[in-house]
XYZ file of C-alpha atoms in Angstrom:
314
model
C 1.235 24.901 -6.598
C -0.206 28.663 -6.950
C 0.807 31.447 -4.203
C -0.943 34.342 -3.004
C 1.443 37.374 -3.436
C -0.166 38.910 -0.289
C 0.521 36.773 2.170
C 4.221 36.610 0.948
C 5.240 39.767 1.175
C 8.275 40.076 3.750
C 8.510 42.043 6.416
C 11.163 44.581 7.325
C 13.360 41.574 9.119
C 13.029 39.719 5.659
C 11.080 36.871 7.080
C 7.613 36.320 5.802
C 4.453 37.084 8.134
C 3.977 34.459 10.367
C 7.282 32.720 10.097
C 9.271 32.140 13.270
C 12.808 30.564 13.425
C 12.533 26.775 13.282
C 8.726 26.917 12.503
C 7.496 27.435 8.990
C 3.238 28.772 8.397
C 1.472 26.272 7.204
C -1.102 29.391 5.549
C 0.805 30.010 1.632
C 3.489 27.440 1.992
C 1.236 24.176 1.826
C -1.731 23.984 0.394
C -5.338 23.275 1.444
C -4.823 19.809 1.508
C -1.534 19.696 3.608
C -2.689 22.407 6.190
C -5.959 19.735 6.720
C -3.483 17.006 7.150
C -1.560 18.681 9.326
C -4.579 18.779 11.422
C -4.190 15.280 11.833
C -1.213 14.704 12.440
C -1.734 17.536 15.437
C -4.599 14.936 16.584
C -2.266 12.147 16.400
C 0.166 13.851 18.707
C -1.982 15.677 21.030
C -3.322 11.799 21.734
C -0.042 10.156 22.159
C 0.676 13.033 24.654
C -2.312 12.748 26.369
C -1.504 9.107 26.823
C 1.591 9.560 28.208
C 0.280 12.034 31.032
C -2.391 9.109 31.336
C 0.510 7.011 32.221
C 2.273 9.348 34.505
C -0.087 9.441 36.957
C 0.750 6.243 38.648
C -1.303 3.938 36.706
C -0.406 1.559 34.124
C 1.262 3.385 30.725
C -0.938 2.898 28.089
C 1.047 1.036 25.215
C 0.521 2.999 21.839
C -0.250 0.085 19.290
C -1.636 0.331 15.729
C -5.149 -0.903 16.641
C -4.919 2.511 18.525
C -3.764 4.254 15.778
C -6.281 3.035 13.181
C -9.020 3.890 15.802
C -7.745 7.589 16.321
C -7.547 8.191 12.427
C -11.351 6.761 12.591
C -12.587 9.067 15.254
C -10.855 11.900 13.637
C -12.385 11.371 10.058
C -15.786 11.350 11.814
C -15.592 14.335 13.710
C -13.107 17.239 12.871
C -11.492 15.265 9.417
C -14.732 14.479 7.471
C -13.174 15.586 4.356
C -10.424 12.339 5.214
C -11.651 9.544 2.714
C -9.510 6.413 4.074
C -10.612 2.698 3.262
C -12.841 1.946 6.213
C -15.943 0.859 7.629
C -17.243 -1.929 5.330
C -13.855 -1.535 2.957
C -11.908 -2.341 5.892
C -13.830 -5.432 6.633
C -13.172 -6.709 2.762
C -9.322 -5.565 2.995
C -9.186 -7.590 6.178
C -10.784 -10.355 4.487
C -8.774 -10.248 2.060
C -5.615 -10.222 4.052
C -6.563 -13.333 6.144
C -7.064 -15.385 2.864
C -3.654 -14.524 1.999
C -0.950 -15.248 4.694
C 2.147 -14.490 4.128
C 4.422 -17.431 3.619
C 8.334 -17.048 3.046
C 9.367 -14.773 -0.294
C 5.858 -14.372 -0.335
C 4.895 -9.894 0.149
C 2.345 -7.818 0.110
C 2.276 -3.881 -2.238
C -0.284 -1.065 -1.858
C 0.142 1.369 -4.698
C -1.096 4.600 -3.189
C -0.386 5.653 0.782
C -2.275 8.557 1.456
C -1.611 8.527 5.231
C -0.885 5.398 5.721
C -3.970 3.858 7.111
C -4.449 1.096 4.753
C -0.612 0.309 5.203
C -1.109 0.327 9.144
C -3.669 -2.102 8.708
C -1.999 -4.955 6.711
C 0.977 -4.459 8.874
C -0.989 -4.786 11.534
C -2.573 -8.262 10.367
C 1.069 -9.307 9.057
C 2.551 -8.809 12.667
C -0.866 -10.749 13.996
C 0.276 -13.515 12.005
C 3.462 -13.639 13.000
C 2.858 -13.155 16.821
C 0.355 -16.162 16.421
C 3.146 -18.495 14.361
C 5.594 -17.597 17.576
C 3.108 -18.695 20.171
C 2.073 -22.182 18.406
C 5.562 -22.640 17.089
C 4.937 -22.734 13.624
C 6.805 -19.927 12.874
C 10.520 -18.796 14.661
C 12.104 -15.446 15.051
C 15.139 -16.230 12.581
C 12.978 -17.358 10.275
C 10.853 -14.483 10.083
C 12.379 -12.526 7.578
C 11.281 -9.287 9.487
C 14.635 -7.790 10.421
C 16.089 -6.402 7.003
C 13.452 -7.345 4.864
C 10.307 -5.405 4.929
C 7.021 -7.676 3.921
C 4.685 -4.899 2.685
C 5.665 -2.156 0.253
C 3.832 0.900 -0.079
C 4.041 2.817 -2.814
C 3.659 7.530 -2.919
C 4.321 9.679 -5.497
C 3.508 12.901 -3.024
C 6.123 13.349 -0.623
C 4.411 14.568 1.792
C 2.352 11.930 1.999
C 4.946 9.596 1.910
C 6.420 11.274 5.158
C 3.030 11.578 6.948
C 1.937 7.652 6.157
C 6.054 6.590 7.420
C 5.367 8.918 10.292
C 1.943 6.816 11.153
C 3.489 3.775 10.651
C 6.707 5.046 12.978
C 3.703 6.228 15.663
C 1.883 2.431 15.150
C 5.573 0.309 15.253
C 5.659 -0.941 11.863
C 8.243 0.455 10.374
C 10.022 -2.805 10.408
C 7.015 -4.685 8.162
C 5.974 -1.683 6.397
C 8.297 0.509 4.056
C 6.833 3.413 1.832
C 8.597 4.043 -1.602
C 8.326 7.585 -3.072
C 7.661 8.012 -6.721
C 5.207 6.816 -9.472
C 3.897 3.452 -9.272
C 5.056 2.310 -12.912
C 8.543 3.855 -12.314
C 8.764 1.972 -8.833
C 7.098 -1.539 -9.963
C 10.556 -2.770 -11.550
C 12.387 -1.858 -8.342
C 9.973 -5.003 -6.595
C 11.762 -7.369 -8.863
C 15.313 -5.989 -7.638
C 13.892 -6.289 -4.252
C 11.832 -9.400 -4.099
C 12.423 -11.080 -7.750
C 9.723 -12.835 -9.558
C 6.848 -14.462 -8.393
C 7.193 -12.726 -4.988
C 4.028 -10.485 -4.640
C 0.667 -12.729 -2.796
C -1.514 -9.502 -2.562
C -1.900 -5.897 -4.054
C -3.967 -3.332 -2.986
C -4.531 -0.465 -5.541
C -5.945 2.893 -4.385
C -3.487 5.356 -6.539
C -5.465 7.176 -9.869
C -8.102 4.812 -11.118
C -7.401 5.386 -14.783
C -3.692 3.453 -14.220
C -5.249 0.592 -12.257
C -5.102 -1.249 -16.150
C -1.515 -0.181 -17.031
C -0.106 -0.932 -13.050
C -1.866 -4.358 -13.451
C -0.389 -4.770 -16.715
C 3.120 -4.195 -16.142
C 3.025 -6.760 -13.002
C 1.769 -9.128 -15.343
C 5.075 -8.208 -17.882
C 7.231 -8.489 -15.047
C 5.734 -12.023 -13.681
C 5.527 -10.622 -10.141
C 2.304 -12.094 -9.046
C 2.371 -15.459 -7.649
C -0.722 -17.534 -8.574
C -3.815 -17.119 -6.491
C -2.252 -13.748 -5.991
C -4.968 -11.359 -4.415
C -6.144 -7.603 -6.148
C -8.160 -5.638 -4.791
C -8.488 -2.518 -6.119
C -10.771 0.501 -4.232
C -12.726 3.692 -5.423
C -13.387 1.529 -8.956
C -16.769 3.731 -9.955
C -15.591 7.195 -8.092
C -13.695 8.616 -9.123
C -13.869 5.340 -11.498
C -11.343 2.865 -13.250
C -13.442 1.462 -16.333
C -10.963 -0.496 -18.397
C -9.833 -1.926 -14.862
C -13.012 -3.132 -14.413
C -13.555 -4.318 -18.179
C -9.839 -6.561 -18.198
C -10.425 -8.172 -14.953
C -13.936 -9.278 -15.717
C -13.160 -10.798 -19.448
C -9.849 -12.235 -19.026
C -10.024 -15.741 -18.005
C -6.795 -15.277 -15.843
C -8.767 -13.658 -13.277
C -11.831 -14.639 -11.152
C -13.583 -11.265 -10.222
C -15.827 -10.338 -7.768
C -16.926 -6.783 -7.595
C -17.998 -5.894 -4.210
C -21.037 -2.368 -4.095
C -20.615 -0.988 -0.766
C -20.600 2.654 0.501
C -17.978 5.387 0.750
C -16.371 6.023 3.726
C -18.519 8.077 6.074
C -21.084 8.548 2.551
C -24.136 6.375 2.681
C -25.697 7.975 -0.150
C -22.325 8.129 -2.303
C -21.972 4.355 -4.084
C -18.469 2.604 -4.512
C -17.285 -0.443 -5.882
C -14.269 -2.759 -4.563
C -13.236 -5.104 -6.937
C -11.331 -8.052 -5.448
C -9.555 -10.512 -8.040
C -7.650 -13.546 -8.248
C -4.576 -13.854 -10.370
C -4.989 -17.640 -11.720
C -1.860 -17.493 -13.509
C -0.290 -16.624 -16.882
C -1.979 -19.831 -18.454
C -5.307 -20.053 -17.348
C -7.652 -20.480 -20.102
C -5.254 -21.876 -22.335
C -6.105 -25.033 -23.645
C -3.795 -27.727 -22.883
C -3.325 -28.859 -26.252
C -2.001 -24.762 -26.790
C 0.815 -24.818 -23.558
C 4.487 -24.592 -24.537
C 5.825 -27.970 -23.100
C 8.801 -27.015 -20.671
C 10.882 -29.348 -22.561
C 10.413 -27.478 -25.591
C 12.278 -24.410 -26.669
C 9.961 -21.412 -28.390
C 10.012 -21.762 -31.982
C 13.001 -19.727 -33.156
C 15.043 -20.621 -30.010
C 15.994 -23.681 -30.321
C 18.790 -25.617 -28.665
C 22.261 -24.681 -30.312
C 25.472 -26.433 -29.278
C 28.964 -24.815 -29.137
C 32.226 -25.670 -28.649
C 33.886 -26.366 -25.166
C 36.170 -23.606 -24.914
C 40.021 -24.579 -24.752
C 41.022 -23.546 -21.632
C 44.823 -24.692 -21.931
């Protein structure tokens, strides 16, 4: 991060212009990008508080929910935040999609590599906590059984920490804090922390929106680590801009995944073409011949079965 030596030159009380106590200037201390999402997070705020005087006046208090807060984000990234480039309009609609054809059953969880604000994260919390609110009413599904207290069912992943903070602080403001939980650091250092968390076979979806050009190595190391439960759901965003070729290259030719790459509009863009690629994880074996699978019964050549000696334990 590069400073301007002008605007940090301190005054004779040693403080630097603009600085108050308690309140640091968001000119020279954060850059471009943090002062414009500071602006939303203002707009978040000035919302909520206009909600509560709405609620003060003797009518009913409107309830702040995350359908609210997705909506707010919207109507700011069309009017003051166009420069905000979150996965809506028609994206939404396939990450919804995707979602729904995915429900979360028990060890089963959900990891977005890449928070940004949070948005995406608000909105598959948002469809987990549907899901659950429709198992209580029908019965299918009970409190203690849940799995929501202690054990968070979506994992989002930041290496910015000030992202990180902003996208918690959403998800805080939209009441999933107890689905959602946002991880700070890089993606491959924080992918062997899900098997601590979770253990093997425990991830049904994965939404990647991080750097395109690690979509291939992020994949890759899930696949080492056996983390993706078959029929597991990828769907990976901004695939031709800024672009993630190998990505696109692996998941098309490898026979463990059916692909479908979806050409849609950017967000708020319609003359600015993106891709969504959605994939299926069939499994570590698919499209190995039958004839070619290990038999379970059979040890790897090299391993075989060894017998020792029952230890005398008098």
């Amino acid at each position: 991060m590069s400073y301007d030596d002008e605007e940090y030159e301190d005054d004779q009380s040693g403080q630097a212009p603009g600085l108050s106590f308690g309140q640091l200037a968001l000119s020279g201390v954060l850059s471009s990008g943090y002062r414009k999402l500071g602006m939303l997070i203002e707009h978040l705020e000035t919302r909520t508080y206009e909600m509560q005087i709405m609620g003060s006046t003797g009518g009913p208090r409107p309830r702040i929910t995350a359908d609210w807060v997705l909506k707010e984000i919207d109507k700011f990234a069309q009017g003051l935040g166009k420069w905000l480039k979150v996965a809506g309009d028609d994206k939404a609609e396939i990450l919804k999609h995707s979602i729904g054809s995915r429900p979360l059953t028990e060890h089963k969880t959900m990891v977005e590599f890449g928070s940004f604000v949070g948005y995406t994260a608000t909105r598959m919390g948002r469809a987990v906590e549907l899901c659950y609110e429709k198992g209580y009413a029908d019965g299918s599904i009970l409190f203690e059984d849940s799995r929501l207290q202690g054990a968070n069912r979506i994992t989002s992943m930041e290496i910015d920490p000030v992202h990180a903070c902003i996208a918690r602080h959403v998800l805080d403001m939209s009441r999933l804090s107890h689905i959602v939980e946002v991880w700070i650091g890089q993606v491959k250092d924080l992918i062997p922390r899900l098997i601590e968390e979770h253990g093997e076979m425990s991830l049904n979806m994965v939404f990647m929106d991080q750097r395109g050009t690690t979509f291939h190595d992020d994949l890759s190391q899930l696949e080492e680590l056996s983390l993706m439960f078959p029929n597991c759901r990828i769907v990976a965003d901004n695939c031709v801009k800024p672009g993630s070729p190998v990505y696109c290259w692996h998941t098309t030719v490898s026979e463990r995944y059916k692909t479908t790459n979806y050409s849609l509009n950017e967000f708020l863009e319609s003359t600015i073409e993106d891709w969504q690629v959605v994939c299926d994880y069939l499994g570590p074996l698919a499209g190995v011949p039958a004839a070619g699978r290990p038999s379970p019964w059979e040890a790897p050549r090299g391993e075989e079965w060894r017998s020792y000696p029952i230890r005398d334990l008098r």
